XYZ file of N, CA, C and O in Angstrom:
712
model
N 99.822 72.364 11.028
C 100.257 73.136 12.146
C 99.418 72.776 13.364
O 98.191 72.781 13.454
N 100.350 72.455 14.308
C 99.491 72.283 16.349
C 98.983 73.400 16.633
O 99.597 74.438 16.386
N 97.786 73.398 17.197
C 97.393 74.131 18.505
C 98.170 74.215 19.430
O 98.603 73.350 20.192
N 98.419 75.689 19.333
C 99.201 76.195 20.540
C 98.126 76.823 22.086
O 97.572 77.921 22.046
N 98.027 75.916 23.271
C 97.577 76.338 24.439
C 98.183 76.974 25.277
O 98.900 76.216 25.930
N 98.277 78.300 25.683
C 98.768 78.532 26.691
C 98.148 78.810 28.212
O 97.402 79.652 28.712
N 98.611 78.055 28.505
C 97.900 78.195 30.392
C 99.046 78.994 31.176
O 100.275 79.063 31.158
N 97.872 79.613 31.941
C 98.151 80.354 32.656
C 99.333 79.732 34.028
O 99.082 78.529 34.102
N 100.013 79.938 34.663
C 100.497 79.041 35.817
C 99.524 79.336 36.886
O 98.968 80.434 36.931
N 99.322 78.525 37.640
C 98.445 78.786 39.025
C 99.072 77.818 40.098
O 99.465 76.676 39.862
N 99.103 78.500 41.392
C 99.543 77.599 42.086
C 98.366 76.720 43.143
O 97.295 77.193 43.522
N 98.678 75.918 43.337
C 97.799 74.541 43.831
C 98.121 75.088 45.334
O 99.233 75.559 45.572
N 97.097 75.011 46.356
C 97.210 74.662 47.627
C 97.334 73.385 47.778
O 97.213 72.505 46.925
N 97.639 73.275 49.149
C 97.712 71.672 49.731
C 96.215 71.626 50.290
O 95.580 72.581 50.736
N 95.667 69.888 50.125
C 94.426 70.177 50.782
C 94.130 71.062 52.196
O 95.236 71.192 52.720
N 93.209 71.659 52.953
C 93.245 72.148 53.733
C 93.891 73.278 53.730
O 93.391 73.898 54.668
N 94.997 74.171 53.076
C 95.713 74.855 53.249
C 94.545 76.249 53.287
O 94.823 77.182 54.041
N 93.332 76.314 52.491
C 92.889 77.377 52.402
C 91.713 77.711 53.839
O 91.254 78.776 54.252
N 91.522 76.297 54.303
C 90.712 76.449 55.114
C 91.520 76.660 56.407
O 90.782 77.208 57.226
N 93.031 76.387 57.024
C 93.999 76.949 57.447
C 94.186 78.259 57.604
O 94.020 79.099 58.489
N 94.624 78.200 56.378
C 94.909 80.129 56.422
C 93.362 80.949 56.791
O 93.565 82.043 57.318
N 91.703 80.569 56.583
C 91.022 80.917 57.264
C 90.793 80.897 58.711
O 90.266 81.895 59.202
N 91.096 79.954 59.440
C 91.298 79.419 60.852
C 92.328 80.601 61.316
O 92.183 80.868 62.509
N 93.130 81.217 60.789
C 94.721 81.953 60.957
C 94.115 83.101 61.179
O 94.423 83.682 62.219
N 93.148 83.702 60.313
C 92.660 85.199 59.884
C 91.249 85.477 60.945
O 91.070 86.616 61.376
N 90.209 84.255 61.345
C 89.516 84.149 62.196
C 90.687 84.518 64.042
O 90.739 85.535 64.733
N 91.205 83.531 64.158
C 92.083 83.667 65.178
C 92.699 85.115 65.456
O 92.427 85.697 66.506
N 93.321 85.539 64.741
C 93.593 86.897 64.664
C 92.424 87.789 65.027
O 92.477 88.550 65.993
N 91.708 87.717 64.489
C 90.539 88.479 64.485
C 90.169 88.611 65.687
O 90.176 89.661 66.330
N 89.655 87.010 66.237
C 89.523 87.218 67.382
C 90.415 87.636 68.988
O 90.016 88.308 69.939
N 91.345 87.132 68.836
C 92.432 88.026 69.136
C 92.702 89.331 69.517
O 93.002 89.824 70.604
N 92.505 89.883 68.194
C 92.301 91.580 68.374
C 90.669 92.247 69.448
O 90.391 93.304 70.013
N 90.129 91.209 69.293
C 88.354 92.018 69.881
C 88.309 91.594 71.169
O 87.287 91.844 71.808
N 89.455 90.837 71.833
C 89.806 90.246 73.382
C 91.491 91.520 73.618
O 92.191 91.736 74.608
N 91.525 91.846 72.764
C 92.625 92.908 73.365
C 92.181 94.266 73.076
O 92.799 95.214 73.559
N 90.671 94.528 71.967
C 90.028 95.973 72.630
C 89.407 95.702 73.954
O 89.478 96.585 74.810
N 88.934 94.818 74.163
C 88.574 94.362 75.483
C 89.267 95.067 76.985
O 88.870 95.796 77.894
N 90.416 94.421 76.638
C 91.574 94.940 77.501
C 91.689 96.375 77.078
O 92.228 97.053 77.952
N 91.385 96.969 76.122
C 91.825 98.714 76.038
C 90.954 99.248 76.660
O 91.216 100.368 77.100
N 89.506 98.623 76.952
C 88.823 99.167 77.083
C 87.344 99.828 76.374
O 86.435 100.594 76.694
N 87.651 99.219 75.531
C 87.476 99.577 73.871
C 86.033 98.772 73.716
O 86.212 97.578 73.478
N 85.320 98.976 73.758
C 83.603 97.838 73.007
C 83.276 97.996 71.767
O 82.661 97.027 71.322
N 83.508 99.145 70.769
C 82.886 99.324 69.559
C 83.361 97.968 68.866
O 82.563 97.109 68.489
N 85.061 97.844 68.712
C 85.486 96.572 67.910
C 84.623 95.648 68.412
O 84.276 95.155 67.339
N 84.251 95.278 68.915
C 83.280 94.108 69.350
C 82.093 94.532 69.277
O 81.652 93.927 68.299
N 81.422 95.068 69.605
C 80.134 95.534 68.849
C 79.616 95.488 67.378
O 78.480 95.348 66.923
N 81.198 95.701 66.613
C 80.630 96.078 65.408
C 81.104 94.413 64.877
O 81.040 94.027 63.710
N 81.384 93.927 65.570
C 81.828 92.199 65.189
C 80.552 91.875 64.854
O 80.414 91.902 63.631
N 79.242 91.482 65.631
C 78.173 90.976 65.849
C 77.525 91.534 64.499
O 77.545 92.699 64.103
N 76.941 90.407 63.883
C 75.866 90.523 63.044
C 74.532 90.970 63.709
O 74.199 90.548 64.817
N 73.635 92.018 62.837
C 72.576 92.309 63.273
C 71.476 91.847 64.022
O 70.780 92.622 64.678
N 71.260 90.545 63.962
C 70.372 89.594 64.438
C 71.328 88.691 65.251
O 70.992 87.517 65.406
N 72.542 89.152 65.807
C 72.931 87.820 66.541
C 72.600 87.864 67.908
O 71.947 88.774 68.420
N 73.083 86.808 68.545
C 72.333 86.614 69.855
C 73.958 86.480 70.750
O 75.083 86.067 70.471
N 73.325 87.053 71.862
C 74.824 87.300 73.037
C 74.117 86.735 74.564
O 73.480 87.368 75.406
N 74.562 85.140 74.514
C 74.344 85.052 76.228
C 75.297 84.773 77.238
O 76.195 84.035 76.834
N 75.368 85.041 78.139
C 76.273 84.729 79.667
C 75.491 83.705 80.220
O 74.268 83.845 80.212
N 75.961 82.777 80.663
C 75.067 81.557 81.456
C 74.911 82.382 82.959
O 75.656 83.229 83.451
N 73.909 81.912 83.372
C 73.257 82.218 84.579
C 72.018 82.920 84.599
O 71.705 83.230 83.450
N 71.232 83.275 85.406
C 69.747 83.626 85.437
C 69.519 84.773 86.695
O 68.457 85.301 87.027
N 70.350 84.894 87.049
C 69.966 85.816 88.556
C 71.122 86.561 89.059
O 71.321 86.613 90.273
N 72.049 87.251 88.066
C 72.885 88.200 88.384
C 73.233 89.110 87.795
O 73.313 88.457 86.754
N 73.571 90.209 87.450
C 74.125 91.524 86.885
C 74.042 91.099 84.712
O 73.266 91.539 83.863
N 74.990 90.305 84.613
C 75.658 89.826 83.303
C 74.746 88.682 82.965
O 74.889 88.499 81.756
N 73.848 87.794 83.464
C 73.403 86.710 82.782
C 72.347 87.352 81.774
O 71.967 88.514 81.636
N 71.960 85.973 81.015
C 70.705 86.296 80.281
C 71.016 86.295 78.972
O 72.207 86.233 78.669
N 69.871 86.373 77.805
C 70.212 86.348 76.610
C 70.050 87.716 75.701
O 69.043 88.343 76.029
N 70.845 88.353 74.585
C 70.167 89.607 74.377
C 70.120 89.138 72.864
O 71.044 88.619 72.239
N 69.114 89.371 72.505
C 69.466 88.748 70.610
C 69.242 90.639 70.194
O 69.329 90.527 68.971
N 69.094 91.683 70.356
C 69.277 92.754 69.040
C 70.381 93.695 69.761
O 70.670 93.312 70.894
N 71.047 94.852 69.309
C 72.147 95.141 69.242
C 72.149 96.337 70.331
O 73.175 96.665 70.926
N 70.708 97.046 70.557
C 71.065 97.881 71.488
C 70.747 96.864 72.945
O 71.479 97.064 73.914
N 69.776 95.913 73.042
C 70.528 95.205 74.311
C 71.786 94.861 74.847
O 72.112 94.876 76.034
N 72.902 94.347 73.234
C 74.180 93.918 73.599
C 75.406 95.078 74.046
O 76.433 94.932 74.709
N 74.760 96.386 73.316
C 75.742 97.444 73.773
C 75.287 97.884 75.280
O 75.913 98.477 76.159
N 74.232 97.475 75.250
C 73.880 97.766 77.068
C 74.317 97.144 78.117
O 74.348 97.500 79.295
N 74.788 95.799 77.402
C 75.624 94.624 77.992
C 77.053 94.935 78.421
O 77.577 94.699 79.510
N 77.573 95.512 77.345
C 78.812 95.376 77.197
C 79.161 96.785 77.995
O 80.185 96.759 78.678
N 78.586 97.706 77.973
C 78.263 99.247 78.769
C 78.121 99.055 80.170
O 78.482 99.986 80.890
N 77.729 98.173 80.619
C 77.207 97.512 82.128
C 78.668 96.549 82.617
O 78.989 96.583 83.805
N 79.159 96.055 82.029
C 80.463 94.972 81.916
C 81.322 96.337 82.552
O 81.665 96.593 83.706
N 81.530 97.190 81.084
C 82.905 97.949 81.092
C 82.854 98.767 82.499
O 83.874 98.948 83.163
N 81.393 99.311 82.947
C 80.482 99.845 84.232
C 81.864 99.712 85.768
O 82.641 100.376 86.453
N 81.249 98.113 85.484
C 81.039 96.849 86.484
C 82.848 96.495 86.516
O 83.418 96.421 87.605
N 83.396 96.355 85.575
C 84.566 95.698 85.807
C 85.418 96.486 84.986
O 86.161 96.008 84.129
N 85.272 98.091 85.339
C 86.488 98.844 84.434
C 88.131 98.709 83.801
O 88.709 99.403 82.965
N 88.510 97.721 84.447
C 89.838 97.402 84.305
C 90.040 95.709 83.947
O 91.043 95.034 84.180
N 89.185 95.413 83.521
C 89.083 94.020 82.742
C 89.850 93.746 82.041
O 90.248 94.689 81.359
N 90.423 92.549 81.807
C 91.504 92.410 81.387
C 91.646 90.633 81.494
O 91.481 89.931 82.492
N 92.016 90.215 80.072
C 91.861 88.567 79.625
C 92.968 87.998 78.742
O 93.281 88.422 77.629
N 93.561 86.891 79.457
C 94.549 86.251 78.968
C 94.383 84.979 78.011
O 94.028 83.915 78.518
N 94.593 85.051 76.845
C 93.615 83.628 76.198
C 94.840 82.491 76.601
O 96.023 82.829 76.622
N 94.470 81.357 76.859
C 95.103 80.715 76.365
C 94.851 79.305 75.458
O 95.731 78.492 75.180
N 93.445 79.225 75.074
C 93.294 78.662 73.814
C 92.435 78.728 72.761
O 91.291 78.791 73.213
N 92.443 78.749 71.158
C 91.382 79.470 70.391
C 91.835 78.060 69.905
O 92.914 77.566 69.580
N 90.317 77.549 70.009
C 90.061 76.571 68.523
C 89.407 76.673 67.644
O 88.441 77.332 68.027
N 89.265 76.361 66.344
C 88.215 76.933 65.458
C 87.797 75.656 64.273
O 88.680 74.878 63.914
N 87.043 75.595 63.982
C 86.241 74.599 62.649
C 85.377 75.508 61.897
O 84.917 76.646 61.998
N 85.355 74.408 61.018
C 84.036 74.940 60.079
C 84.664 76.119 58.959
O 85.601 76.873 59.222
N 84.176 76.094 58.117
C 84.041 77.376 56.980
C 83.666 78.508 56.830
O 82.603 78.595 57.445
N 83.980 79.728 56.232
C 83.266 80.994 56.925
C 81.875 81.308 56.832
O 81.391 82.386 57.177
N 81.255 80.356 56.365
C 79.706 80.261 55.959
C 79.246 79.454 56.995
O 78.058 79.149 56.889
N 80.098 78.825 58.397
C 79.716 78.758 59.484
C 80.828 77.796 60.321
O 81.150 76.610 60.252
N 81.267 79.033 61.206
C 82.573 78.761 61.889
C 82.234 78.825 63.245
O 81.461 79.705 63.625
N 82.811 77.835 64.197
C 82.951 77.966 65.561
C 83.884 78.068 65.650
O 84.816 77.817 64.886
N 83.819 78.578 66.890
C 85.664 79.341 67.864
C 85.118 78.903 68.900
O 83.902 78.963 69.084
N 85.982 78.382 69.750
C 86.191 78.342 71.312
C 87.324 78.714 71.172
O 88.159 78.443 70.309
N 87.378 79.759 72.598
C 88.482 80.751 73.247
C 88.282 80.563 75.050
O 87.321 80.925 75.729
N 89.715 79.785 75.556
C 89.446 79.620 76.906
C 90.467 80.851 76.806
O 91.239 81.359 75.993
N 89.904 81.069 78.422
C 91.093 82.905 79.138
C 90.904 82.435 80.558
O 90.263 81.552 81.129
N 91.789 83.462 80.903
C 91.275 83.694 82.727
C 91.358 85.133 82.255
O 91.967 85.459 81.235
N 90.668 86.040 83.107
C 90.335 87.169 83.392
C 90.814 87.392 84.915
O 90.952 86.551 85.803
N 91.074 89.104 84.950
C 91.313 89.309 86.128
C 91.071 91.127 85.615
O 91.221 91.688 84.530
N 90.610 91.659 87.069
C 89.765 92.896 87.639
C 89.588 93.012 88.702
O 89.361 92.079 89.472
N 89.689 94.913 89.180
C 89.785 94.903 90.603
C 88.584 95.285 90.534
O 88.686 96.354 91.136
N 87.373 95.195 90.208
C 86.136 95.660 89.957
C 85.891 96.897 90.122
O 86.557 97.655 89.416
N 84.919 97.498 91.047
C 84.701 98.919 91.447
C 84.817 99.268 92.988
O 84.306 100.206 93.601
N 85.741 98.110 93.500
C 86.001 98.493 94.689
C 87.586 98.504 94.873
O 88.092 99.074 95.840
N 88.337 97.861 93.920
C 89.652 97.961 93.755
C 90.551 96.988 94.076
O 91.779 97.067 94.097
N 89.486 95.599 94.448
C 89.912 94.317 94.903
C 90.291 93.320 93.680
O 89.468 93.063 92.801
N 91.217 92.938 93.689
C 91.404 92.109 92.343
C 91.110 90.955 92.589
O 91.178 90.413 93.692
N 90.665 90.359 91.319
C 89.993 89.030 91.632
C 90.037 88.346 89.685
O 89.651 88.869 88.640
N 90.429 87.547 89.860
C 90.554 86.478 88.941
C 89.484 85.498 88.536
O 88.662 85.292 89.429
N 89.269 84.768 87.281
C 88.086 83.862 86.640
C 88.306 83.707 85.866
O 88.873 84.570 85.195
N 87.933 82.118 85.242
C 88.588 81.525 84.234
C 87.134 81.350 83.131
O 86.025 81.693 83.540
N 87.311 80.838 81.869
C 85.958 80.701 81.295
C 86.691 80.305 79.600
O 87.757 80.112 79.015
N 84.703 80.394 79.355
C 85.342 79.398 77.651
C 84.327 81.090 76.869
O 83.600 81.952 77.362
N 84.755 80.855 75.760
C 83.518 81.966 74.936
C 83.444 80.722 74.069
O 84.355 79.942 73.791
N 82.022 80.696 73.655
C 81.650 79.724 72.706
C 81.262 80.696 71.247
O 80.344 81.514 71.181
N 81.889 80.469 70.533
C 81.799 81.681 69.071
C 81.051 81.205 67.993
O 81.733 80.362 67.412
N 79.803 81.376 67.376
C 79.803 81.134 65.852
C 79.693 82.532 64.957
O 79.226 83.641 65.219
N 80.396 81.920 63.671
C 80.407 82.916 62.700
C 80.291 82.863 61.266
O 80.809 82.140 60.414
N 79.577 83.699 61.230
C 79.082 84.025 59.083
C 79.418 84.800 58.296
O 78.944 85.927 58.149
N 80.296 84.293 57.672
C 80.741 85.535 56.859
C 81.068 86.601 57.102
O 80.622 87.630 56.595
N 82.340 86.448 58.348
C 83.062 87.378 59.291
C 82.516 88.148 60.721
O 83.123 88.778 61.586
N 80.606 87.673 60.486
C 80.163 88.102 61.714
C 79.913 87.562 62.501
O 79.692 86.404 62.148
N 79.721 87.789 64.103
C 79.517 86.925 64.989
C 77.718 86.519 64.863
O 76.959 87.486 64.939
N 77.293 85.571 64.737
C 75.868 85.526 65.203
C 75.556 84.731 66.514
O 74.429 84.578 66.986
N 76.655 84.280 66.999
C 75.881 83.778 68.968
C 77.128 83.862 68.975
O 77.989 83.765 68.101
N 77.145 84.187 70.805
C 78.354 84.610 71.459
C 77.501 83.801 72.997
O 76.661 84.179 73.814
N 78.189 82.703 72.795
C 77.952 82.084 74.488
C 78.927 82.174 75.685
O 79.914 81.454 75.542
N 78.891 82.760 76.623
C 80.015 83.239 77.751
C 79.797 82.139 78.885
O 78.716 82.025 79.463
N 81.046 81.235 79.195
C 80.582 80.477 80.347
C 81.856 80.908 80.730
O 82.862 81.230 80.098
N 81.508 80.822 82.187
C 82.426 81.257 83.392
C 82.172 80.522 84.803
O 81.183 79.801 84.937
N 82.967 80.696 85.708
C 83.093 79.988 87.365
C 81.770 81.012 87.754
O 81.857 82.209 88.028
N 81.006 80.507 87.718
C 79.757 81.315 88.941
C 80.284 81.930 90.095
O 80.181 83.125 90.370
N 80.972 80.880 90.894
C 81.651 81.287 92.799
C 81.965 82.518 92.519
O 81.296 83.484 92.885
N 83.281 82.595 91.672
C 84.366 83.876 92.176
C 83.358 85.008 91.181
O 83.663 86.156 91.506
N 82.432 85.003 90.249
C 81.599 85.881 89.663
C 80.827 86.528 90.108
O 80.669 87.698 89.761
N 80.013 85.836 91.158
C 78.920 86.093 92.080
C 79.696 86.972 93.033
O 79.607 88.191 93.183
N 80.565 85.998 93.718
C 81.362 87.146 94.391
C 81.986 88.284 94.777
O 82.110 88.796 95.890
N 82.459 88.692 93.418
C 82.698 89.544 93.164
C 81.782 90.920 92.756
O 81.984 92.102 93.031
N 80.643 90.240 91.949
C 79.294 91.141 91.975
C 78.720 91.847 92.991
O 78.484 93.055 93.015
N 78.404 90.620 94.240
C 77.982 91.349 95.164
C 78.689 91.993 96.046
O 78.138 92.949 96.592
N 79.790 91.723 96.345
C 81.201 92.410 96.944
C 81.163 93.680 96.601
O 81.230 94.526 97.493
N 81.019 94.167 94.880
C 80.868 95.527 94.390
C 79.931 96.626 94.762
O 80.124 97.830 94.932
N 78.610 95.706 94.862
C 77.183 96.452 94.816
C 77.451 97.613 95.375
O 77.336 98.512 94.541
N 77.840 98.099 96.702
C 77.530 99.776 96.626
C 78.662 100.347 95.955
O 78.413 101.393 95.356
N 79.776 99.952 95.904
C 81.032 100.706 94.903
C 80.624 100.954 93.762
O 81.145 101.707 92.939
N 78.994 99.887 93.586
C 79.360 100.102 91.771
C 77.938 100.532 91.844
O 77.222 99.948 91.031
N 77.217 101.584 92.765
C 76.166 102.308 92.667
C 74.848 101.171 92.493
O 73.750 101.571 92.105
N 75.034 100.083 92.742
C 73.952 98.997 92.854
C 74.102 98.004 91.311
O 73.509 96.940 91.134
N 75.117 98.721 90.226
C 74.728 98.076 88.908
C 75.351 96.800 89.044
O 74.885 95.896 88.350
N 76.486 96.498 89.937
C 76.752 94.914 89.980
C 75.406 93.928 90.115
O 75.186 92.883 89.503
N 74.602 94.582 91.088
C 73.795 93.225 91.856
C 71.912 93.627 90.812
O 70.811 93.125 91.038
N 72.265 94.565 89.860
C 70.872 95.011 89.058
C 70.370 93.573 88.671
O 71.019 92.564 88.946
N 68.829 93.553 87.828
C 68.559 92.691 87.194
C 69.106 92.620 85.561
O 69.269 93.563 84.786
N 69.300 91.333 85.357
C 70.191 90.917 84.236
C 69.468 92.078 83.180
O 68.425 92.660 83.478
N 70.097 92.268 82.099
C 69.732 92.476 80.420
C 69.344 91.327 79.721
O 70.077 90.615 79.034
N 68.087 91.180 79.946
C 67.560 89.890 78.938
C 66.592 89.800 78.270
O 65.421 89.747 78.647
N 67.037 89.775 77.151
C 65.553 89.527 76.121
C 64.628 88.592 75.817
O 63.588 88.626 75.159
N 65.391 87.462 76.623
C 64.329 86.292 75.952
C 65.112 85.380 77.540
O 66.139 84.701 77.538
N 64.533 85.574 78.298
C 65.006 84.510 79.971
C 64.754 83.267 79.801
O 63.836 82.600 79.324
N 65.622 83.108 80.222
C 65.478 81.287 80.383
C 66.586 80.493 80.135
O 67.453 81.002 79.424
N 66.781 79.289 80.578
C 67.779 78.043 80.313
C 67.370 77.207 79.619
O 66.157 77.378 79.736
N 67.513 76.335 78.906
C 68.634 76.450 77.908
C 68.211 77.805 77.057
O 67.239 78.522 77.297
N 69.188 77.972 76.001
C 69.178 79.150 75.215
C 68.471 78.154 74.048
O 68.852 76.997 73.867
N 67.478 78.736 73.357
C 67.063 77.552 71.944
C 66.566 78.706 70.793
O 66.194 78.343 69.677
């Protein structure tokens, strides 16, 4: 008498297919934490960030620059943003993503547009530079047009009680970020 084997059926991905459908679920993700954005909303994004991650805006000498690596700097960040540009509001139009969830980059280009705190609308385009671990963010790099940023900052300053033109939130100053 044969040995009888029975296997189980399983179905085969196509190569890549699993690291795909991760790229799909990242995208989404991010997605959703650029449209609490638009609600208004910071916790979803707050609670994105891993404990130790680091959040910088390029620039050195305005309201938003600087680097914050622990979590009550970044909610002070993002508290000062929502402050500063209450009606914020970002259109993506491209998310790319690599890597595995044990360490994934995203780039997300948008334009943004806000009437700040004086009620003037004004537009800016930019990249977010993303990495991520195991669903959390650990650096969040923000580059943007300086001109129409600056501009708009100091344009605000007394509408926005001086917090447009304050000194940055930064924990660790300086260029490059290392």
């Amino acid at each position: 008498m044969g040995a009888y084997i029975r296997r189980k059926s399983r179905v085969t991905a196509t190569p890549g297919h699993e690291v795909s459908m991760y790229h799909a679920i990242v995208r989404r993700r991010i997605t959703g934490l650029f449209e609490a954005i638009n609600r208004g909303e910071i916790e979803p994004v707050l609670d994105a960030f891993a404990s130790d991650a680091e959040h910088v805006f390029l620039g050195e000498d305005h309201a938003l620059a600087g680097r914050r690596d622990n979590p009550a700097s970044i909610r002070a960040w993002y508290e000062r943003l929502r402050r500063i540009m209450p009606d914020l509001r970002f259109e993506l139009h491209r998310i790319d993503i690599a890597g595995g969830p044990w360490n994934t980059i995203a780039t997300v280009e948008w334009t943004e547009s806000n009437t700040g705190t004086d009620g003037v609308l004004t537009q800016n385009g930019g990249v977010h530079v993303i990495h991520l671990r195991w669903g959390k963010m650990t650096r969040l790099l923000i580059l943007t047009d300086m001109i129409p940023l600056i501009g708009t900052l100091n344009r605000t300053a007394e509408s926005s009680g001086g917090l447009s033109v304050a000194a940055p939130i930064d924990d660790r100053p300086g260029w490059p970020a290392g």
